[in-house]
Amino acid sequence: MSETPNLPLPAANRTVFFVSDGTGITAEAFGHSVLTQFELRFKQVRLPFIDTLDKAHDATRKINEAFQVDGKLPIVFSTLVKTDLSKVIQQAKAMHMDLIQTFVEPLENELGVKSSHTIGRSHNSANSEEYKNRIEAINYSLAHDDGQSNKNLADADVILVGVSRSGKTPTSLYLAMQYGIKAANYPLIPEDFERNKLPSGLIPHKQKIFGLTIAPERLSEIRNERRPGSKYAALVNCRYEINEAEAMMRREGIRWMSSTTKSIEEIAATILQDIKPEATIF
Amino acid sequence: MSETPNLPLPAANRTVFFVSDGTGITAEAFGHSVLTQFELRFKQVRLPFIDTLDKAHDATRKINEAFQVDGKLPIVFSTLVKTDLSKVIQQAKAMHMDLIQTFVEPLENELGVKSSHTIGRSHNSANSEEYKNRIEAINYSLAHDDGQSNKNLADADVILVGVSRSGKTPTSLYLAMQYGIKAANYPLIPEDFERNKLPSGLIPHKQKIFGLTIAPERLSEIRNERRPGSKYAALVNCRYEINEAEAMMRREGIRWMSSTTKSIEEIAATILQDIKPEATIF
């Protein structure tokens, strides 16, 4: 990663549209991963819920307007399941990247089955089993945040441990929200290090524990934003806590990873590989 | 949505791989939206963090093994930025859907710029400004969940209101996590209806309020899972609360939507359209 993160990129003077018959989250996530390959800034417009011909014509008009203003072809990332909607959008003067249309036809040939071209059959849809599990997991992770409750720890898919501000809470919520994983989290605090033992509520569930650690310098930075100049945030204290936490995890045979340079997506995906390497069949 | 949600789909006896040099979240989200167009179940395997030639060869071996076992070409959704890694995966006997390679080259031509082919330049990367905003938003939303605090409501991007269990908490967290939106949420409770007034802490921030409502039947179902047979969960009580909440929102001129058949992704994307129609420039 040889990037220079805070240097402003030159503006491309070009508009990017994310067009979808649903939330547009996939079109946007995909568009971002492609666009970040270019050292340019783009103006970006989300057009979600384009699920009627009228809305498609409206979207087409907006894309054409951007072409008029920029004098350059807009870039359109779209996930449109219905061919008639996709055809309307394709009329816009733009560079089109239609994710669904590009890949669905070859898949139909390979699978020997026609696709349903139905909007909203996503497994995010609010009445699916998978969706209910995700909501239940979010509630579970919230109720078991920061060692709030030892109750029902037997139901946890994973229990994250680590010192305060090592990234446990956002990772737990992300695991629940994205993957439906019931993730409890439990802080390791100075009292645990003095007793030289894991919190007693965790001992029966040791197999499910996953540890997070973090570089003391980074931890001190994060804690200083919360409580500037405190003992809690002091580098010497962060070093002590991290040393003790890592020693404890090593001694107890707990799997762990460092969150220092990782995003919550990366931490969550790594933990998931460890606890549940295969996705579920659907 | 004419689907029959709980009917098990026939098994395709075919393995789908999500291969990525990062978390694989985009490959998987995209793969799901394509695959749900087919009335078939697939075995699914995530292969994230494929960022070296060794790992790519390993992944290729796994894909070939699945071909041996299934007797059918596996389907590979991949987001691989580096051409050499992508070439290794392409050697696997599979149907390949390489998202990046398919779209990056045409974009290079249109933009007149070479792409960087650099892994990890995603805006999810842990040191970007955008990432820090997301973490800050998650902390904010957690601290302002369920009316916990009136402090710093001036900092909120949006304040969700609605009766208990109308979907405020998961939506707030999703807005924070996905979009870096500081979303507070505040319950409307029977005391508010008796006083016939919005909670007083909210009044200075009325412009930022967004309401969630829900069909009383669905609300009663959800509450019964939590507290079976309670007055809280009784349909007659749910009807009363919803009526009062909707009347209050109408009277106060608050924008609102129904969460009844919507996923948190759909609710969040709808709210976002309302409060922040354009994505930020990056």
XYZ file of C-alpha atoms in Angstrom:
564
model
C 0.000 0.000 0.000
C 2.213 2.766 -1.257
C -0.588 5.296 -1.320
C -0.286 8.818 0.013
C -3.661 8.925 1.714
C -4.233 12.588 2.366
C -3.146 14.070 -0.936
C -6.251 15.322 -2.731
C -6.708 13.552 -6.045
C -7.255 15.565 -9.230
C -10.916 15.993 -10.168
C -12.031 14.011 -13.196
C -14.859 16.498 -13.851
C -16.995 13.533 -14.592
C -20.117 12.179 -12.931
C -20.566 8.601 -11.811
C -24.052 7.169 -11.312
C -25.022 4.137 -9.273
C -28.345 2.952 -10.627
C -30.280 0.087 -9.077
C -33.780 -1.311 -8.776
C -32.931 -1.945 -5.109
C -30.801 -0.164 -2.568
C -27.859 0.342 -4.918
C -25.449 -0.899 -2.272
C -23.905 -3.539 -4.531
C -23.595 -1.162 -7.504
C -21.946 1.413 -5.272
C -19.586 -0.998 -3.506
C -18.523 -2.430 -6.828
C -18.220 0.984 -8.475
C -16.015 2.174 -5.619
C -13.658 -0.771 -5.904
C -13.252 -0.105 -9.623
C -12.959 3.676 -9.331
C -10.381 3.584 -6.547
C -8.098 1.989 -9.120
C -7.899 5.410 -10.733
C -6.146 8.365 -9.167
C -9.062 10.670 -9.817
C -11.985 12.170 -7.950
C -15.503 11.793 -9.359
C -18.813 13.433 -8.612
C -21.119 10.638 -7.534
C -24.873 10.279 -7.629
C -26.918 7.422 -6.184
C -30.131 6.500 -7.960
C -31.646 3.650 -5.956
C -35.118 2.074 -6.275
C -35.352 2.613 -10.064
C -38.089 0.002 -10.424
C -40.548 1.500 -12.921
C -40.248 2.736 -16.502
C -41.048 6.272 -15.344
C -38.228 6.266 -12.847
C -35.899 4.779 -15.452
C -36.718 7.598 -17.879
C -36.145 10.085 -15.099
C -32.759 8.536 -14.315
C -31.839 8.626 -18.004
C -32.658 12.322 -18.082
C -30.400 12.964 -15.070
C -27.523 11.078 -16.685
C -27.923 13.053 -19.925
C -27.954 16.302 -17.960
C -24.646 15.376 -16.347
C -23.229 14.752 -19.811
C -24.347 18.249 -20.855
C -22.789 19.840 -17.781
C -19.520 17.883 -17.685
C -18.970 17.614 -21.425
C -17.724 14.106 -20.715
C -19.531 10.762 -20.751
C -20.868 9.912 -17.321
C -20.012 6.462 -15.975
C -23.027 4.356 -14.988
C -22.721 1.356 -12.695
C -26.056 -0.398 -12.673
C -27.681 -3.483 -11.207
C -30.992 -3.726 -12.975
C -32.689 -7.070 -13.088
C -35.450 -6.228 -15.520
C -34.364 -6.008 -19.145
C -36.879 -3.288 -20.033
C -35.574 -0.985 -17.293
C -31.998 -1.697 -18.261
C -32.798 -0.862 -21.910
C -34.138 2.566 -20.947
C -31.009 3.387 -18.952
C -28.798 2.182 -21.801
C -30.275 4.973 -23.946
C -28.500 7.562 -21.795
C -25.312 8.991 -23.260
C -22.880 7.329 -20.878
C -20.381 4.609 -20.393
C -22.490 1.732 -19.105
C -21.382 -0.973 -16.723
C -24.455 -3.112 -16.230
C -23.430 -5.740 -13.741
C -26.477 -7.957 -13.968
C -26.998 -7.918 -17.719
C -23.303 -8.565 -18.360
C -23.221 -11.716 -16.310
C -26.737 -13.143 -16.205
C -26.941 -14.290 -19.824
C -23.725 -16.334 -19.791
C -24.929 -17.864 -16.520
C -28.269 -18.799 -18.050
C -26.391 -20.667 -20.767
C -24.120 -22.448 -18.326
C -26.896 -23.412 -15.923
C -29.380 -24.254 -18.649
C -32.063 -22.337 -16.754
C -33.701 -18.995 -17.485
C -33.298 -16.342 -14.818
C -36.394 -15.000 -13.157
C -35.672 -11.307 -13.845
C -37.506 -10.576 -10.626
C -36.716 -7.564 -8.502
C -36.392 -8.044 -4.782
C -35.539 -11.708 -4.698
C -32.423 -10.729 -2.834
C -31.661 -12.618 0.331
C -31.726 -9.292 2.056
C -35.468 -9.282 1.604
C -37.185 -8.687 4.892
C -39.096 -11.954 5.087
C -36.274 -14.422 4.493
C -34.902 -16.729 7.182
C -31.453 -15.265 6.598
C -32.726 -11.765 7.208
C -34.400 -12.749 10.475
C -31.160 -14.340 11.624
C -29.300 -11.120 10.888
C -31.737 -9.014 12.926
C -31.571 -11.517 15.766
C -27.768 -11.425 15.586
C -27.751 -7.601 15.754
C -29.953 -7.664 18.848
C -27.764 -10.351 20.358
C -24.546 -8.458 19.671
C -25.974 -5.250 21.121
C -27.139 -7.034 24.277
C -23.711 -8.669 24.642
C -21.601 -5.615 23.901
C -18.719 -4.810 26.227
C -19.352 -7.703 28.597
C -22.808 -6.350 29.463
C -24.231 -9.796 30.015
C -22.956 -13.309 30.678
C -26.435 -14.611 29.937
C -26.780 -16.773 26.849
C -23.080 -16.706 26.036
C -23.684 -20.326 25.043
C -25.635 -18.948 22.060
C -22.723 -16.868 20.786
C -21.036 -17.857 17.529
C -17.954 -15.983 18.618
C -16.837 -13.974 21.657
C -14.359 -11.209 20.902
C -11.965 -10.234 23.670
C -9.385 -7.485 23.887
C -8.484 -4.317 25.743
C -10.754 -1.282 25.623
C -10.740 0.342 22.123
C -9.153 -2.559 20.279
C -12.069 -2.662 17.828
C -14.375 -5.229 19.442
C -17.677 -3.335 19.290
C -17.750 -2.254 15.632
C -16.450 -5.673 14.583
C -19.162 -7.482 16.576
C -21.873 -5.314 15.043
C -20.473 -5.775 11.574
C -20.296 -9.566 11.944
C -23.944 -9.549 13.038
C -25.165 -7.157 10.382
C -23.293 -8.525 7.399
C -23.135 -12.227 8.183
C -25.779 -12.925 10.842
C -23.068 -13.991 13.296
C -23.979 -13.719 16.987
C -20.877 -11.944 18.214
C -20.542 -11.123 21.901
C -17.639 -9.015 23.064
C -15.876 -8.810 26.374
C -13.244 -6.357 27.543
C -9.967 -7.436 29.117
C -9.382 -4.969 31.931
C -6.537 -4.280 34.383
C -8.328 -6.351 37.071
C -8.136 -9.390 34.779
C -4.402 -8.856 34.355
C -3.877 -8.527 38.129
C -5.806 -11.747 38.753
C -3.918 -13.222 35.784
C -7.057 -14.983 34.635
C -9.671 -14.682 31.921
C -12.961 -13.194 33.164
C -14.648 -16.162 34.837
C -17.817 -15.932 32.718
C -15.753 -16.675 29.629
C -14.023 -19.833 30.800
C -16.819 -22.269 29.814
C -16.812 -20.763 26.300
C -13.082 -20.684 25.617
C -13.406 -22.468 22.275
C -15.436 -19.556 20.925
C -13.098 -16.778 21.983
C -11.265 -14.741 19.386
C -8.815 -12.065 20.520
C -8.127 -8.630 19.069
C -4.921 -6.835 19.754
C -3.597 -3.512 18.518
C -0.265 -1.664 18.428
C 0.147 0.320 21.694
C 0.968 3.519 19.754
C -2.256 3.304 17.770
C -4.259 2.414 20.881
C -2.858 5.418 22.719
C -3.857 7.653 19.783
C -7.420 6.318 19.756
C -7.793 6.571 23.534
C -6.389 10.096 23.529
C -9.197 11.186 21.222
C -11.655 9.975 23.860
C -9.865 11.012 27.053
C -6.984 13.316 26.212
C -4.031 13.184 28.597
C -5.558 10.475 30.811
C -3.664 7.603 32.391
C -5.995 5.357 30.409
C -4.625 6.818 27.152
C -0.965 7.068 28.162
C 1.385 5.081 25.953
C 3.032 3.388 28.936
C -0.359 2.161 30.151
C -1.399 1.028 26.655
C 1.878 -0.925 26.388
C 1.223 -2.577 29.737
C -2.344 -3.576 28.869
C -1.434 -4.897 25.420
C 1.504 -6.896 26.777
C -0.670 -8.441 29.441
C -3.539 -9.136 27.047
C -1.286 -10.799 24.483
C 0.452 -12.849 27.173
C -2.937 -13.998 28.461
C -4.170 -14.953 25.005
C -0.966 -16.843 24.291
C -1.148 -18.673 27.601
C -4.804 -19.590 27.184
C -4.328 -20.733 23.591
C -6.738 -18.124 22.207
C -6.616 -17.267 18.497
C -5.985 -13.590 17.941
C -5.164 -10.998 15.340
C -4.070 -7.390 15.232
C -6.598 -4.735 14.287
C -3.983 -1.976 13.926
C -4.075 -1.431 10.163
C -7.289 -3.310 9.435
C -10.767 -2.009 8.683
C -13.754 -3.602 10.440
C -14.596 -5.327 7.138
C -11.142 -6.878 7.056
C -11.195 -7.898 10.721
C -14.675 -9.403 10.305
C -13.762 -11.311 7.136
C -10.658 -12.710 8.835
C -12.588 -13.870 11.893
C -15.267 -15.370 9.681
C -12.648 -17.408 7.801
C -11.606 -18.815 11.118
C -14.983 -19.613 12.627
C -17.019 -20.443 9.521
C -14.891 -20.954 6.445
C -17.728 -21.856 4.070
C -20.706 -19.670 3.329
C -24.061 -21.261 3.952
C -25.859 -23.021 1.171
C -28.846 -21.087 -0.097
C -42.534 -9.847 -4.980
C -44.462 -12.960 -5.861
C -41.960 -15.304 -4.289
C -42.836 -18.226 -2.052
C -40.177 -17.627 0.541
C -40.046 -20.839 2.503
C -40.150 -23.405 -0.286
C -36.707 -25.037 -0.476
C -35.139 -24.512 -3.895
C -33.725 -27.468 -5.826
C -29.977 -27.990 -5.357
C -27.830 -27.100 -8.353
C -25.083 -29.490 -7.169
C -22.680 -26.852 -8.174
C -20.159 -24.834 -6.184
C -19.888 -21.076 -6.289
C -16.652 -19.367 -5.233
C -16.210 -15.759 -4.159
C -12.559 -14.924 -4.707
C -11.065 -11.609 -3.716
C -7.761 -9.986 -2.815
C -9.696 -8.163 -0.062
C -12.629 -9.122 2.123
C -14.693 -10.574 -0.722
C -17.748 -8.628 0.434
C -18.331 -7.020 -2.962
C -17.818 -10.281 -4.867
C -20.238 -12.024 -2.532
C -22.885 -9.304 -2.552
C -22.764 -9.149 -6.321
C -22.726 -12.934 -6.689
C -25.796 -13.195 -4.463
C -27.754 -10.668 -6.480
C -27.000 -12.579 -9.666
C -27.581 -16.048 -8.218
C -30.894 -15.172 -6.602
C -32.137 -14.686 -10.170
C -32.020 -18.456 -10.480
C -34.356 -20.779 -8.624
C -31.524 -22.987 -7.466
C -29.434 -23.564 -4.371
C -25.649 -23.495 -4.644
C -22.847 -24.613 -2.380
C -20.827 -21.481 -1.637
C -17.227 -20.974 -0.641
C -15.585 -17.672 0.306
C -11.919 -17.234 -0.561
C -10.974 -13.772 0.711
C -7.491 -12.216 0.995
C -6.070 -14.000 -2.082
C -3.227 -11.519 -2.435
C -0.197 -13.644 -3.328
C 0.572 -16.058 -6.170
C 0.773 -18.923 -3.671
C -2.701 -18.212 -2.370
C -3.991 -17.861 -5.926
C -2.608 -21.290 -6.836
C -4.181 -22.695 -3.702
C -7.540 -21.168 -4.622
C -7.247 -22.565 -8.148
C -6.657 -26.023 -6.685
C -9.789 -25.717 -4.530
C -11.879 -24.659 -7.503
C -10.595 -27.599 -9.561
C -11.389 -29.976 -6.706
C -14.972 -28.743 -6.652
C -15.191 -29.427 -10.373
C -14.001 -33.002 -9.736
C -16.545 -33.524 -6.969
C -19.549 -31.849 -8.598
C -18.880 -32.912 -12.170
C -20.054 -29.434 -13.152
C -18.144 -26.240 -13.767
C -17.910 -24.170 -10.602
C -18.946 -20.533 -10.861
C -16.293 -18.050 -9.758
C -17.143 -14.462 -8.870
C -13.880 -12.627 -8.398
C -12.654 -9.141 -7.629
C -8.923 -9.321 -8.236
C -7.090 -6.123 -8.926
C -3.727 -7.586 -9.918
C -3.623 -9.100 -13.388
C -1.130 -11.825 -12.441
C -3.368 -13.107 -9.643
C -6.386 -12.986 -11.889
C -4.538 -14.981 -14.571
C -3.777 -17.772 -12.106
C -7.418 -18.038 -11.054
C -8.522 -18.014 -14.696
C -6.621 -21.273 -15.151
C -9.127 -23.074 -12.932
C -11.776 -25.102 -14.742
C -14.721 -22.858 -13.978
C -17.091 -20.293 -15.298
C -15.331 -17.031 -14.489
C -16.970 -13.734 -13.665
C -14.099 -11.399 -12.988
C -15.690 -8.123 -12.014
C -12.619 -5.941 -12.012
C -10.928 -7.249 -15.146
C -14.182 -7.061 -17.095
C -14.739 -3.411 -16.375
C -11.364 -1.824 -15.651
C -9.955 -1.995 -19.185
C -12.893 -0.247 -20.890
C -12.714 2.381 -18.149
C -9.003 2.926 -18.752
C -9.806 3.640 -22.385
C -12.638 6.005 -21.581
C -10.717 7.914 -18.884
C -7.466 7.900 -20.802
C -5.636 6.897 -17.608
C -4.061 3.614 -16.575
C -5.442 2.026 -13.441
C -3.095 1.511 -10.518
C -3.794 -2.235 -10.106
C -3.107 -1.705 -6.440
C -4.686 -3.868 -3.773
C -6.137 -2.145 -0.754
C -6.761 1.259 -2.241
C -10.365 0.815 -1.229
C -11.979 3.629 0.685
C -12.630 1.090 3.368
C -8.949 1.139 4.169
C -8.415 1.802 7.825
C -6.469 5.049 7.487
C -8.834 6.989 5.228
C -10.849 9.986 6.382
C -14.023 8.234 5.254
C -13.228 5.220 7.386
C -12.619 7.354 10.473
C -15.958 9.049 9.904
C -17.676 5.689 9.778
C -16.136 4.549 13.069
C -17.052 7.870 14.658
C -20.600 7.505 13.332
C -20.904 3.991 14.796
C -19.788 5.249 18.207
C -22.196 8.147 17.912
C -25.133 5.956 16.951
C -24.432 3.531 19.791
C -24.228 6.376 22.318
C -27.495 7.820 21.000
C -29.427 4.580 20.717
C -32.933 4.465 22.157
C -32.937 8.029 23.455
C -30.002 7.292 25.768
C -28.632 10.782 25.501
C -29.848 14.233 24.478
C -26.241 15.398 24.471
C -24.803 16.358 21.107
C -28.055 15.803 19.228
C -26.962 18.879 17.300
C -24.253 16.676 15.760
C -26.726 14.104 14.432
C -27.229 13.810 10.675
C -30.619 12.253 11.308
C -32.750 11.356 14.340
C -35.009 8.353 13.845
C -38.202 8.268 15.881
C -40.879 5.611 16.205
C -42.496 3.228 18.661
C -40.478 0.488 20.311
C -39.472 -2.233 17.782
C -40.227 -0.254 14.650
C -36.678 -0.837 13.350
C -34.874 2.262 14.640
C -31.820 0.637 16.202
C -30.639 -1.632 13.368
C -31.353 1.127 10.838
C -29.303 3.664 12.828
C -26.387 1.279 13.094
C -26.594 0.419 9.418
C -26.643 4.087 8.388
C -23.549 4.654 10.512
C -21.693 1.566 9.377
C -22.441 1.717 5.670
C -22.626 5.438 5.040
C -20.911 7.146 7.984
C -24.181 8.848 8.926
C -24.511 9.928 12.563
C -27.948 8.507 13.275
C -29.471 8.996 16.713
C -32.716 7.250 17.552
C -35.438 8.104 19.986
C -38.437 6.042 21.040
C -41.980 7.402 21.024
C -43.556 6.036 24.189
C -47.075 6.065 25.704
C -46.098 9.048 27.919
C -45.402 11.094 24.783
C -48.836 10.216 23.424
C -50.524 11.201 26.703
C -48.707 14.529 26.718
C -49.479 14.761 23.020
C -46.035 16.200 22.372
C -42.740 15.155 20.905
C -40.104 14.371 23.557
C -38.867 17.834 24.508
C -35.210 17.081 23.744
C -36.148 16.587 20.103
C -37.962 19.849 19.488
C -34.867 21.942 18.660
C -33.851 19.330 16.070
C -37.161 18.778 14.315
C -35.688 19.322 10.855
C -33.511 16.260 11.292
C -36.211 13.886 12.467
C -37.248 10.963 10.301
C -40.092 8.697 11.458
C -40.464 4.942 11.161
C -43.835 3.303 11.372
C -44.877 -0.336 11.019
C -48.111 -2.290 10.536
C -49.627 -3.037 13.975
C -49.977 -6.752 13.103
C -46.288 -7.050 12.295
C -45.323 -5.021 15.383
C -47.388 -7.294 17.609
C -45.643 -10.328 16.091
C -42.194 -8.864 16.720
C -43.017 -7.778 20.267
C -44.546 -11.166 21.063
C -41.218 -12.804 20.272
C -39.669 -10.613 22.958
C -42.401 -10.578 25.592
C -45.000 -13.229 24.737
C -48.538 -12.475 25.896
C -47.657 -9.057 27.356
C -49.813 -5.954 27.150
C -46.830 -4.383 25.355
C -47.174 -6.949 22.555
C -50.994 -7.082 22.388
C -52.422 -6.124 19.006
C -54.818 -3.608 20.542
C -51.935 -1.826 22.238
C -49.776 -1.906 19.110
C -52.704 -0.386 17.156
C -53.045 2.375 19.742
C -49.328 3.234 19.748
C -49.040 3.214 15.962
C -52.138 5.380 15.532
C -50.841 7.895 18.026
C -47.325 7.893 16.582
C -48.556 8.425 13.027
C -50.921 11.186 14.152
C -48.067 12.908 15.954
C -45.733 12.672 12.962
C -48.433 13.995 10.662
C -49.229 16.866 13.012
C -45.567 17.798 13.478
C -44.828 17.601 9.760
C -42.259 14.847 10.196
C -41.237 12.771 7.177
C -41.860 9.080 7.748
C -41.957 5.686 6.106
C -43.183 2.210 6.912
C -40.635 -0.454 7.786
C -43.145 -3.313 7.600
C -41.891 -5.113 4.492
C -38.519 -3.436 4.200
C -35.066 -4.683 5.080
C -32.714 -2.417 7.031
C -30.752 -1.893 3.795
C -33.922 -0.669 2.098
C -34.956 1.564 4.987
C -31.452 3.030 5.214
C -31.191 3.665 1.459
C -34.606 5.391 1.499
C -33.671 7.648 4.405
C -30.353 8.444 2.776
C -32.120 9.549 -0.413
C -34.073 11.938 1.707
C -31.318 13.411 3.825
C -28.339 13.226 1.459
C -29.348 12.543 -2.113
C -25.870 12.729 -3.619
C -22.926 10.646 -2.603
C -19.845 12.542 -1.532
C -17.118 13.315 -3.988
C -14.069 11.177 -3.487
